[in-house]
Amino acid sequence: MKKLMSLMFVGFITGLLAGCGSENPSATVDDFLTAVQKNDFEKAGSYVQGGTDSLTTDQEATEEADEELAMTLFENISKNYDFEKTEEVSVDGDKAVVKTEITSLDMGSVMTSTMAEIMPLAFASAFDEETPESEKAFEEMTEKTMIKHMTAEDAPLVTRSVELNLEKDDEGNFKILDDENLEEAVFANISQLEDMFSEEDGESWTETEETEEEQPEQTSEVLSVVTENKSYDAKPINVTLEEVSFKKASNVSEDQQFDINNMYTDEPIGAEFNYFYIKYTAENTSDQDITFSGIDEIVLFSEGKQEKIEVAYDWKDFIDYDEAQDPDYYGTVSKAGEIGVVIKTDPTKVEKVRLVISESMSTETYETLSDAQNIEFEITN
């Protein structure tokens, strides 16, 4: 995520070319903001000090595809970009400060929403070996999710006062300094997310590499299997429960504990916790486009009590990113799904499990083709 946020700003800087400016600091800022508003980032860059010389080694390695992504982001930022008349706060020799009020896309909120949607996959990956293919898929999914939140009809806008710092170049023209204030002028509130990552990194990486290597490996153990390889008809969707089981996670890192406790459970977990696990496939057996959300609900019955866990419409599934998270089935396609939810109930005392399979409906007409159905499993301990 940090790499992606860095890429966003890098992509912007990559398009900057040193050149223009003005002897009037307010005129420089006004021209810069107008260029951003018009999605003319090459011209906007001409008002910024440093240009491409400010790139680091990593930034110089930015690929063409990354630059295309960056330009897509900025195109969306420019669509709702507006600012008030600039005002000089101070001019002192070769330095100046210019103030303005800017309204634009709240990138801090966009990135927070993106992170909330992709974090389940990050947790799921903790139990699997990372590969170049999985990393690429994760990056592509992150980019797609971010653009989705940027282009949403209700994408959040924010108005804030920004003071831009300027200095004269060798030709006597004022240029905007490439600093946090410039970043805020373009990527509203992005610093809040960066600060959060900085705090987490400070807490998580203070240990030496030797200490990190000594940390026990995070594992997942099957405690008991409820059912395997059972098929159910949710016409025209065919659902196969490949594995339904109770599991125990051990040696869970503090970072993973933090993520789960803040997003996926009402009961704080520690380095060990029990969870209910479902692995399934869903296949659309028709040519029609179908909307189907998979497993809607899990209910555990134990000693006269029940524990109900909403899956499809609540943030309880900590490994819920997979193909089946997307509810749209365009024609005869098959998707794999994986669910993991923290449970309070003692697995050894569960007497019955109820799963609610989602209704299926026509994507085009919203007609219900198959009602939601309950499936129950009696547990023999």
mmCIF file of C-alpha atoms in Angstrom:
data_model
loop_
_atom_site.group_PDB
_atom_site.id
_atom_site.type_symbol
_atom_site.label_atom_id
_atom_site.label_comp_id
_atom_site.label_asym_id
_atom_site.label_seq_id
_atom_site.Cartn_x
_atom_site.Cartn_y
_atom_site.Cartn_z
ATOM 1 C CA MET A 1 0.000 0.000 0.000
ATOM 2 C CA LYS A 2 2.818 2.407 0.873
ATOM 3 C CA LYS A 3 4.453 1.582 -2.443
ATOM 4 C CA LEU A 4 1.203 2.374 -4.233
ATOM 5 C CA MET A 5 0.739 5.696 -2.437
ATOM 6 C CA SER A 6 4.330 6.583 -3.259
ATOM 7 C CA LEU A 7 3.693 5.625 -6.863
ATOM 8 C CA MET A 8 0.779 8.025 -7.047
ATOM 9 C CA PHE A 9 2.929 10.986 -6.139
ATOM 10 C CA VAL A 10 5.898 9.687 -8.124
ATOM 11 C CA GLY A 11 3.739 9.451 -11.216
ATOM 12 C CA PHE A 12 2.778 13.047 -10.738
ATOM 13 C CA ILE A 13 6.364 14.198 -10.339
ATOM 14 C CA THR A 14 7.425 12.085 -13.344
ATOM 15 C CA GLY A 15 5.338 14.365 -15.527
ATOM 16 C CA LEU A 16 6.900 17.546 -14.171
ATOM 17 C CA LEU A 17 9.299 19.453 -16.386
ATOM 18 C CA ALA A 18 11.326 22.367 -15.003
ATOM 19 C CA GLY A 19 10.932 25.563 -16.973
ATOM 20 C CA CYS A 20 8.159 28.069 -16.305
ATOM 21 C CA GLY A 21 7.517 30.238 -13.319
ATOM 22 C CA SER A 22 6.868 33.867 -12.522
ATOM 23 C CA GLU A 23 8.424 36.760 -10.674
ATOM 24 C CA ASN A 24 5.059 36.989 -8.902
ATOM 25 C CA PRO A 25 4.577 34.078 -6.418
ATOM 26 C CA SER A 26 0.764 34.341 -6.498
ATOM 27 C CA ALA A 27 0.792 34.111 -10.292
ATOM 28 C CA THR A 28 2.958 30.974 -10.114
ATOM 29 C CA VAL A 29 0.532 29.268 -7.721
ATOM 30 C CA ASP A 30 -2.506 30.396 -9.678
ATOM 31 C CA ASP A 31 -1.069 29.036 -12.938
ATOM 32 C CA PHE A 32 -0.062 25.786 -11.252
ATOM 33 C CA LEU A 33 -3.527 25.173 -9.772
ATOM 34 C CA THR A 34 -5.193 26.076 -13.067
ATOM 35 C CA ALA A 35 -3.008 23.532 -14.854
ATOM 36 C CA VAL A 36 -3.979 20.854 -12.319
ATOM 37 C CA GLN A 37 -7.624 21.778 -12.757
ATOM 38 C CA LYS A 38 -7.264 21.367 -16.540
ATOM 39 C CA ASN A 39 -5.443 18.047 -16.160
ATOM 40 C CA ASP A 40 -2.350 19.561 -17.791
ATOM 41 C CA PHE A 41 0.258 18.029 -15.524
ATOM 42 C CA GLU A 42 3.189 18.719 -17.815
ATOM 43 C CA LYS A 43 2.441 22.416 -17.532
ATOM 44 C CA ALA A 44 1.709 22.117 -13.807
ATOM 45 C CA GLY A 45 5.144 20.591 -13.376
ATOM 46 C CA SER A 46 6.795 23.595 -14.948
ATOM 47 C CA TYR A 47 5.873 25.613 -11.851
ATOM 48 C CA VAL A 48 7.462 23.175 -9.397
ATOM 49 C CA GLN A 49 11.075 23.369 -8.262
ATOM 50 C CA GLY A 50 13.292 20.401 -9.024
ATOM 51 C CA GLY A 51 11.221 18.686 -11.694
ATOM 52 C CA THR A 52 12.393 15.177 -12.534
ATOM 53 C CA ASP A 53 15.693 15.781 -10.704
ATOM 54 C CA SER A 54 13.823 15.194 -7.425
ATOM 55 C CA LEU A 55 13.278 11.511 -8.311
ATOM 56 C CA THR A 56 15.012 8.820 -6.247
ATOM 57 C CA THR A 57 16.593 5.705 -7.712
ATOM 58 C CA ASP A 58 13.435 3.670 -7.047
ATOM 59 C CA GLN A 59 11.315 6.336 -8.623
ATOM 60 C CA GLU A 60 13.480 6.357 -11.743
ATOM 61 C CA ALA A 61 12.598 2.686 -12.167
ATOM 62 C CA THR A 62 8.894 3.475 -12.455
ATOM 63 C CA GLU A 63 7.460 1.422 -15.294
ATOM 64 C CA GLU A 64 5.380 2.770 -18.130
ATOM 65 C CA ALA A 65 2.296 0.956 -16.817
ATOM 66 C CA ASP A 66 2.749 2.690 -13.455
ATOM 67 C CA GLU A 67 2.937 6.078 -15.155
ATOM 68 C CA GLU A 68 -0.279 5.301 -17.021
ATOM 69 C CA LEU A 69 -1.933 4.456 -13.708
ATOM 70 C CA ALA A 70 -0.698 7.729 -12.215
ATOM 71 C CA MET A 71 -2.119 9.736 -15.106
ATOM 72 C CA THR A 72 -5.457 7.956 -14.688
ATOM 73 C CA LEU A 73 -5.501 8.975 -11.028
ATOM 74 C CA PHE A 74 -4.728 12.607 -11.793
ATOM 75 C CA GLU A 75 -7.293 12.763 -14.539
ATOM 76 C CA ASN A 76 -9.923 11.813 -11.957
ATOM 77 C CA ILE A 77 -8.552 14.266 -9.409
ATOM 78 C CA SER A 78 -8.790 17.118 -11.924
ATOM 79 C CA LYS A 79 -12.477 16.500 -12.667
ATOM 80 C CA ASN A 80 -13.645 18.032 -9.379
ATOM 81 C CA TYR A 81 -10.650 20.268 -8.684
ATOM 82 C CA ASP A 82 -11.426 23.862 -7.715
ATOM 83 C CA PHE A 83 -9.666 26.649 -5.821
ATOM 84 C CA GLU A 84 -10.233 30.158 -4.509
ATOM 85 C CA LYS A 85 -8.192 33.236 -5.424
ATOM 86 C CA THR A 86 -4.615 32.963 -4.177
ATOM 87 C CA GLU A 87 -3.303 35.233 -1.431
ATOM 88 C CA GLU A 88 0.313 36.104 -0.574
ATOM 89 C CA VAL A 89 1.035 35.367 3.079
ATOM 90 C CA SER A 90 4.647 36.518 2.958
ATOM 91 C CA VAL A 91 7.394 37.485 0.510
ATOM 92 C CA ASP A 92 10.909 37.645 1.908
ATOM 93 C CA GLY A 93 13.627 38.020 -0.697
ATOM 94 C CA ASP A 94 13.889 34.742 -2.622
ATOM 95 C CA LYS A 95 11.210 33.009 -0.552
ATOM 96 C CA ALA A 96 7.437 33.334 -0.445
ATOM 97 C CA VAL A 97 4.335 31.680 0.990
ATOM 98 C CA VAL A 98 1.040 31.752 -0.898
ATOM 99 C CA LYS A 99 -2.283 30.661 0.568
ATOM 100 C CA THR A 100 -5.361 29.321 -1.215
ATOM 101 C CA GLU A 101 -8.479 27.296 -0.504
ATOM 102 C CA ILE A 102 -8.787 24.093 -2.544
ATOM 103 C CA THR A 103 -11.698 21.706 -3.051
ATOM 104 C CA SER A 104 -10.868 18.334 -4.552
ATOM 105 C CA LEU A 105 -11.125 14.569 -4.225
ATOM 106 C CA ASP A 106 -10.367 13.379 -0.682
ATOM 107 C CA MET A 107 -7.553 10.963 -1.498
ATOM 108 C CA GLY A 108 -7.036 10.116 2.170
ATOM 109 C CA SER A 109 -10.588 8.791 2.319
ATOM 110 C CA VAL A 110 -10.230 7.016 -1.041
ATOM 111 C CA MET A 111 -7.071 5.231 0.077
ATOM 112 C CA THR A 112 -8.583 4.326 3.458
ATOM 113 C CA SER A 113 -11.572 2.738 1.705
ATOM 114 C CA THR A 114 -9.217 0.943 -0.670
ATOM 115 C CA MET A 115 -7.147 -0.390 2.210
ATOM 116 C CA ALA A 116 -10.237 -1.605 4.062
ATOM 117 C CA GLU A 117 -11.295 -3.576 1.003
ATOM 118 C CA ILE A 118 -7.938 -5.191 0.236
ATOM 119 C CA MET A 119 -6.668 -5.912 3.762
ATOM 120 C CA PRO A 120 -8.498 -9.274 3.941
ATOM 121 C CA LEU A 121 -6.356 -10.522 1.074
ATOM 122 C CA ALA A 122 -3.228 -9.342 2.852
ATOM 123 C CA PHE A 123 -4.246 -11.413 5.867
ATOM 124 C CA ALA A 124 -5.091 -14.449 3.777
ATOM 125 C CA SER A 125 -1.682 -14.241 2.119
ATOM 126 C CA ALA A 126 -0.015 -14.497 5.506
ATOM 127 C CA PHE A 127 -0.821 -18.224 5.508
ATOM 128 C CA ASP A 128 0.357 -18.806 1.947
ATOM 129 C CA GLU A 129 3.665 -18.567 0.146
ATOM 130 C CA GLU A 130 3.996 -15.321 -1.820
ATOM 131 C CA THR A 131 4.789 -15.640 -5.519
ATOM 132 C CA PRO A 132 5.431 -13.056 -8.255
ATOM 133 C CA GLU A 133 2.043 -13.979 -9.691
ATOM 134 C CA SER A 134 0.203 -13.432 -6.390
ATOM 135 C CA GLU A 135 2.005 -10.116 -5.818
ATOM 136 C CA LYS A 136 1.073 -8.928 -9.301
ATOM 137 C CA ALA A 137 -2.549 -9.982 -8.787
ATOM 138 C CA PHE A 138 -2.601 -8.112 -5.474
ATOM 139 C CA GLU A 139 -1.227 -4.935 -7.070
ATOM 140 C CA GLU A 140 -3.719 -5.110 -9.935
ATOM 141 C CA MET A 141 -6.579 -5.647 -7.509
ATOM 142 C CA THR A 142 -5.404 -2.683 -5.408
ATOM 143 C CA GLU A 143 -5.242 -0.386 -8.426
ATOM 144 C CA LYS A 144 -8.694 -1.496 -9.586
ATOM 145 C CA THR A 145 -10.189 -0.963 -6.146
ATOM 146 C CA MET A 146 -8.626 2.471 -5.762
ATOM 147 C CA ILE A 147 -9.899 3.670 -9.137
ATOM 148 C CA LYS A 148 -13.349 2.299 -8.279
ATOM 149 C CA HIS A 149 -13.491 4.457 -5.144
ATOM 150 C CA MET A 150 -12.112 7.496 -6.996
ATOM 151 C CA THR A 151 -14.708 7.296 -9.764
ATOM 152 C CA ALA A 152 -17.718 6.493 -7.571
ATOM 153 C CA GLU A 153 -20.633 8.911 -7.858
ATOM 154 C CA ASP A 154 -20.411 9.612 -4.131
ATOM 155 C CA ALA A 155 -16.605 9.924 -4.081
ATOM 156 C CA PRO A 156 -15.814 12.285 -1.184
ATOM 157 C CA LEU A 157 -14.625 15.849 -1.767
ATOM 158 C CA VAL A 158 -12.883 17.992 0.825
ATOM 159 C CA THR A 159 -12.172 21.712 1.097
ATOM 160 C CA ARG A 160 -9.025 22.808 2.923
ATOM 161 C CA SER A 161 -6.699 25.798 3.241
ATOM 162 C CA VAL A 162 -3.210 25.140 1.860
ATOM 163 C CA GLU A 163 -0.093 27.297 2.126
ATOM 164 C CA LEU A 164 2.399 26.610 -0.671
ATOM 165 C CA ASN A 165 6.073 27.419 -0.165
ATOM 166 C CA LEU A 166 8.024 28.983 -3.040
ATOM 167 C CA GLU A 167 11.616 29.915 -3.838
ATOM 168 C CA LYS A 168 13.192 31.753 -6.763
ATOM 169 C CA ASP A 169 15.200 29.768 -9.269
ATOM 170 C CA ASP A 170 18.413 30.890 -10.970
ATOM 171 C CA GLU A 171 16.396 32.916 -13.446
ATOM 172 C CA GLY A 172 14.576 34.816 -10.706
ATOM 173 C CA ASN A 173 11.239 33.073 -11.126
ATOM 174 C CA PHE A 174 9.291 31.713 -8.155
ATOM 175 C CA LYS A 175 8.855 27.936 -8.152
ATOM 176 C CA ILE A 176 6.699 25.854 -5.766
ATOM 177 C CA LEU A 177 8.732 23.651 -3.436
ATOM 178 C CA ASP A 178 8.225 19.904 -3.716
ATOM 179 C CA ASP A 179 7.145 19.322 -0.107
ATOM 180 C CA GLU A 180 4.218 18.049 1.982
ATOM 181 C CA ASN A 181 2.196 21.197 1.273
ATOM 182 C CA LEU A 182 2.397 20.533 -2.468
ATOM 183 C CA GLU A 183 1.336 16.951 -1.845
ATOM 184 C CA GLU A 184 -1.669 18.165 0.167
ATOM 185 C CA ALA A 185 -2.625 20.590 -2.593
ATOM 186 C CA VAL A 186 -3.037 17.670 -5.021
ATOM 187 C CA PHE A 187 -3.715 14.615 -2.853
ATOM 188 C CA ALA A 188 -6.021 15.904 -0.134
ATOM 189 C CA ASN A 189 -5.525 14.247 3.281
ATOM 190 C CA ILE A 190 -3.144 11.586 1.926
ATOM 191 C CA SER A 191 -0.678 12.526 4.677
ATOM 192 C CA GLN A 192 -3.088 11.148 7.298
ATOM 193 C CA LEU A 193 -2.763 7.681 5.806
ATOM 194 C CA GLU A 194 1.008 8.036 5.437
ATOM 195 C CA ASP A 195 1.255 9.068 9.097
ATOM 196 C CA MET A 196 -0.705 5.984 10.105
ATOM 197 C CA PHE A 197 1.667 3.754 8.150
ATOM 198 C CA SER A 198 4.673 5.528 9.625
ATOM 199 C CA GLU A 199 3.384 4.923 13.159
ATOM 200 C CA GLU A 200 2.691 1.253 12.425
ATOM 201 C CA ASP A 201 6.112 0.823 10.821
ATOM 202 C CA GLY A 202 7.769 2.439 13.804
ATOM 203 C CA GLU A 203 6.049 -0.010 16.116
ATOM 204 C CA SER A 204 6.393 -3.066 13.916
ATOM 205 C CA TRP A 205 9.957 -2.784 12.677
ATOM 206 C CA THR A 206 11.914 -1.672 15.723
ATOM 207 C CA GLU A 207 13.101 -5.254 16.197
ATOM 208 C CA THR A 208 16.316 -6.427 14.547
ATOM 209 C CA GLU A 209 16.263 -8.784 11.584
ATOM 210 C CA GLU A 210 17.698 -11.462 13.834
ATOM 211 C CA THR A 211 14.750 -11.107 16.219
ATOM 212 C CA GLU A 212 12.285 -11.210 13.357
ATOM 213 C CA GLU A 213 13.798 -14.440 12.068
ATOM 214 C CA GLU A 214 13.268 -15.981 15.486
ATOM 215 C CA GLN A 215 9.531 -15.319 15.434
ATOM 216 C CA PRO A 216 7.546 -18.599 15.238
ATOM 217 C CA GLU A 217 5.829 -19.310 11.951
ATOM 218 C CA GLN A 218 2.177 -18.382 11.708
ATOM 219 C CA THR A 219 0.074 -21.514 11.235
ATOM 220 C CA SER A 220 -3.502 -22.668 10.734
ATOM 221 C CA GLU A 221 -4.691 -25.988 12.174
ATOM 222 C CA VAL A 222 -7.924 -27.844 11.373
ATOM 223 C CA LEU A 223 -9.710 -28.668 14.636
ATOM 224 C CA SER A 224 -12.660 -30.503 13.119
ATOM 225 C CA VAL A 225 -14.316 -30.873 9.733
ATOM 226 C CA VAL A 226 -18.045 -30.157 9.428
ATOM 227 C CA THR A 227 -18.448 -31.303 5.821
ATOM 228 C CA GLU A 228 -16.545 -31.742 2.577
ATOM 229 C CA ASN A 229 -17.419 -31.773 -1.117
ATOM 230 C CA LYS A 230 -21.185 -31.271 -0.803
ATOM 231 C CA SER A 231 -23.079 -29.638 -3.668
ATOM 232 C CA TYR A 232 -26.226 -27.491 -3.495
ATOM 233 C CA ASP A 233 -28.455 -25.973 -6.145
ATOM 234 C CA ALA A 234 -29.116 -22.233 -6.066
ATOM 235 C CA LYS A 235 -30.438 -22.184 -9.634
ATOM 236 C CA PRO A 236 -28.807 -21.384 -11.906
ATOM 237 C CA ILE A 237 -25.795 -21.297 -9.520
ATOM 238 C CA ASN A 238 -24.347 -24.604 -8.380
ATOM 239 C CA VAL A 239 -22.490 -24.342 -5.058
ATOM 240 C CA THR A 240 -19.945 -26.906 -3.880
ATOM 241 C CA LEU A 241 -18.744 -26.707 -0.295
ATOM 242 C CA GLU A 242 -15.243 -28.119 -0.653
ATOM 243 C CA GLU A 243 -14.414 -27.681 3.033
ATOM 244 C CA VAL A 244 -16.357 -26.445 6.040
ATOM 245 C CA SER A 245 -14.373 -26.674 9.250
ATOM 246 C CA PHE A 246 -13.308 -25.200 12.580
ATOM 247 C CA LYS A 247 -9.725 -23.981 12.608
ATOM 248 C CA LYS A 248 -7.195 -22.555 15.023
ATOM 249 C CA ALA A 249 -4.713 -19.839 14.048
ATOM 250 C CA SER A 250 -1.464 -19.772 16.013
ATOM 251 C CA ASN A 251 1.523 -17.415 16.265
ATOM 252 C CA VAL A 252 -0.506 -14.618 14.681
ATOM 253 C CA SER A 253 1.652 -11.515 14.292
ATOM 254 C CA GLU A 254 0.817 -8.300 16.119
ATOM 255 C CA ASP A 255 0.107 -6.603 12.783
ATOM 256 C CA GLN A 256 -2.455 -9.240 11.869
ATOM 257 C CA GLN A 257 -3.996 -9.053 15.331
ATOM 258 C CA PHE A 258 -4.304 -5.291 14.919
ATOM 259 C CA ASP A 259 -6.002 -5.613 11.527
ATOM 260 C CA ILE A 260 -8.503 -8.220 12.690
ATOM 261 C CA ASN A 261 -9.318 -6.463 15.957
ATOM 262 C CA ASN A 262 -9.946 -3.167 14.186
ATOM 263 C CA MET A 263 -12.007 -4.454 11.292
ATOM 264 C CA TYR A 264 -13.283 -7.997 11.590
ATOM 265 C CA THR A 265 -14.307 -8.886 15.123
ATOM 266 C CA ASP A 266 -16.080 -7.449 18.141
ATOM 267 C CA GLU A 267 -14.099 -9.731 20.448
ATOM 268 C CA PRO A 268 -10.350 -8.898 20.551
ATOM 269 C CA ILE A 269 -8.088 -11.752 19.486
ATOM 270 C CA GLY A 270 -4.514 -12.564 20.492
ATOM 271 C CA ALA A 271 -1.726 -14.652 18.999
ATOM 272 C CA GLU A 272 -4.103 -17.645 18.965
ATOM 273 C CA PHE A 273 -7.771 -17.727 18.065
ATOM 274 C CA ASN A 274 -10.429 -20.087 16.701
ATOM 275 C CA TYR A 275 -12.246 -19.394 13.473
ATOM 276 C CA PHE A 276 -14.858 -20.935 11.203
ATOM 277 C CA TYR A 277 -13.634 -21.670 7.707
ATOM 278 C CA ILE A 278 -15.428 -22.271 4.405
ATOM 279 C CA LYS A 279 -13.895 -23.024 1.036
ATOM 280 C CA TYR A 280 -16.332 -23.293 -1.857
ATOM 281 C CA THR A 281 -16.863 -22.917 -5.579
ATOM 282 C CA ALA A 282 -19.882 -21.369 -7.278
ATOM 283 C CA GLU A 283 -20.679 -22.048 -10.927
ATOM 284 C CA ASN A 284 -23.205 -20.285 -13.107
ATOM 285 C CA THR A 285 -24.763 -23.035 -15.226
ATOM 286 C CA SER A 286 -26.636 -20.625 -17.510
ATOM 287 C CA ASP A 287 -25.698 -18.076 -20.186
ATOM 288 C CA GLN A 288 -27.563 -15.405 -18.233
ATOM 289 C CA ASP A 289 -25.730 -12.807 -16.134
ATOM 290 C CA ILE A 290 -26.365 -13.623 -12.470
ATOM 291 C CA THR A 291 -25.786 -11.782 -9.190
ATOM 292 C CA PHE A 292 -24.930 -14.146 -6.345
ATOM 293 C CA SER A 293 -23.127 -13.237 -3.106
ATOM 294 C CA GLY A 294 -22.212 -16.758 -1.941
ATOM 295 C CA ILE A 295 -22.552 -17.466 1.787
ATOM 296 C CA ASP A 296 -24.688 -14.822 3.491
ATOM 297 C CA GLU A 297 -24.703 -16.028 7.082
ATOM 298 C CA ILE A 298 -23.206 -18.518 9.536
ATOM 299 C CA VAL A 299 -24.960 -19.590 12.744
ATOM 300 C CA LEU A 300 -23.392 -21.805 15.418
ATOM 301 C CA PHE A 301 -25.635 -23.516 17.987
ATOM 302 C CA SER A 302 -24.173 -24.540 21.335
ATOM 303 C CA GLU A 303 -25.666 -25.263 24.776
ATOM 304 C CA GLY A 304 -28.953 -23.520 24.055
ATOM 305 C CA LYS A 305 -27.303 -20.427 22.576
ATOM 306 C CA GLN A 306 -26.473 -19.255 19.084
ATOM 307 C CA GLU A 307 -23.687 -17.226 17.549
ATOM 308 C CA LYS A 308 -24.765 -15.504 14.334
ATOM 309 C CA ILE A 309 -22.169 -14.117 11.932
ATOM 310 C CA GLU A 310 -23.139 -11.983 8.958
ATOM 311 C CA VAL A 311 -20.769 -12.658 6.081
ATOM 312 C CA ALA A 312 -21.988 -10.944 2.922
ATOM 313 C CA TYR A 313 -23.087 -7.641 4.441
ATOM 314 C CA ASP A 314 -20.793 -7.180 7.429
ATOM 315 C CA TRP A 315 -17.039 -6.836 7.903
ATOM 316 C CA LYS A 316 -16.465 -10.171 9.639
ATOM 317 C CA ASP A 317 -14.707 -12.203 6.946
ATOM 318 C CA PHE A 318 -10.979 -11.598 7.420
ATOM 319 C CA ILE A 319 -9.960 -13.646 4.359
ATOM 320 C CA ASP A 320 -12.832 -12.665 2.156
ATOM 321 C CA TYR A 321 -11.013 -11.357 -0.912
ATOM 322 C CA ASP A 322 -11.259 -13.923 -3.655
ATOM 323 C CA GLU A 323 -13.020 -14.415 -6.976
ATOM 324 C CA ALA A 324 -16.363 -15.059 -5.309
ATOM 325 C CA GLN A 325 -16.298 -11.726 -3.495
ATOM 326 C CA ASP A 326 -17.420 -10.206 -6.777
ATOM 327 C CA PRO A 327 -21.134 -11.163 -6.922
ATOM 328 C CA ASP A 328 -21.465 -10.775 -10.700
ATOM 329 C CA TYR A 329 -21.350 -13.965 -12.769
ATOM 330 C CA TYR A 330 -21.331 -13.073 -16.452
ATOM 331 C CA GLY A 331 -22.551 -16.192 -18.213
ATOM 332 C CA THR A 332 -21.147 -19.679 -17.661
ATOM 333 C CA VAL A 333 -18.300 -18.919 -15.282
ATOM 334 C CA SER A 334 -17.053 -20.503 -12.058
ATOM 335 C CA LYS A 335 -15.566 -18.727 -9.035
ATOM 336 C CA ALA A 336 -13.676 -19.887 -5.955
ATOM 337 C CA GLY A 337 -14.573 -18.495 -2.534
ATOM 338 C CA GLU A 338 -12.909 -18.570 0.864
ATOM 339 C CA ILE A 339 -14.335 -17.390 4.191
ATOM 340 C CA GLY A 340 -12.786 -17.059 7.632
ATOM 341 C CA VAL A 341 -14.641 -15.588 10.615
ATOM 342 C CA VAL A 342 -13.475 -15.305 14.222
ATOM 343 C CA ILE A 343 -15.783 -17.199 16.588
ATOM 344 C CA LYS A 344 -16.456 -16.929 20.320
ATOM 345 C CA THR A 345 -18.139 -20.330 20.627
ATOM 346 C CA ASP A 346 -15.987 -23.263 21.711
ATOM 347 C CA PRO A 347 -15.738 -25.523 18.624
ATOM 348 C CA THR A 348 -15.880 -28.649 20.792
ATOM 349 C CA LYS A 349 -19.300 -27.623 22.111
ATOM 350 C CA VAL A 350 -20.997 -26.770 18.814
ATOM 351 C CA GLU A 351 -24.019 -29.011 18.262
ATOM 352 C CA LYS A 352 -25.282 -27.661 14.946
ATOM 353 C CA VAL A 353 -24.128 -25.343 12.162
ATOM 354 C CA ARG A 354 -26.430 -23.423 9.847
ATOM 355 C CA LEU A 355 -25.222 -21.811 6.626
ATOM 356 C CA VAL A 356 -27.365 -19.448 4.575
ATOM 357 C CA ILE A 357 -26.654 -19.589 0.852
ATOM 358 C CA SER A 358 -27.421 -16.367 -0.979
ATOM 359 C CA GLU A 359 -30.331 -15.857 -3.298
ATOM 360 C CA SER A 360 -29.500 -15.642 -7.003
ATOM 361 C CA MET A 361 -31.024 -13.051 -9.259
ATOM 362 C CA SER A 362 -30.821 -11.742 -12.805
ATOM 363 C CA THR A 363 -28.212 -8.997 -12.974
ATOM 364 C CA GLU A 364 -30.142 -7.216 -15.699
ATOM 365 C CA THR A 365 -33.710 -7.375 -14.359
ATOM 366 C CA TYR A 366 -33.117 -8.009 -10.614
ATOM 367 C CA GLU A 367 -35.582 -10.881 -10.828
ATOM 368 C CA THR A 368 -35.046 -13.431 -8.065
ATOM 369 C CA LEU A 369 -34.249 -16.799 -9.641
ATOM 370 C CA SER A 370 -33.555 -18.764 -6.464
ATOM 371 C CA ASP A 371 -34.396 -17.835 -2.871
ATOM 372 C CA ALA A 372 -31.818 -17.881 -0.093
ATOM 373 C CA GLN A 373 -31.658 -21.327 1.498
ATOM 374 C CA ASN A 374 -30.633 -22.668 4.881
ATOM 375 C CA ILE A 375 -28.318 -25.665 5.153
ATOM 376 C CA GLU A 376 -27.839 -27.327 8.520
ATOM 377 C CA PHE A 377 -25.231 -29.766 9.781
ATOM 378 C CA GLU A 378 -25.604 -31.723 13.003
ATOM 379 C CA ILE A 379 -22.296 -32.054 14.844
ATOM 380 C CA THR A 380 -21.441 -35.270 16.634
ATOM 381 C CA ASN A 381 -18.726 -34.730 19.227
#
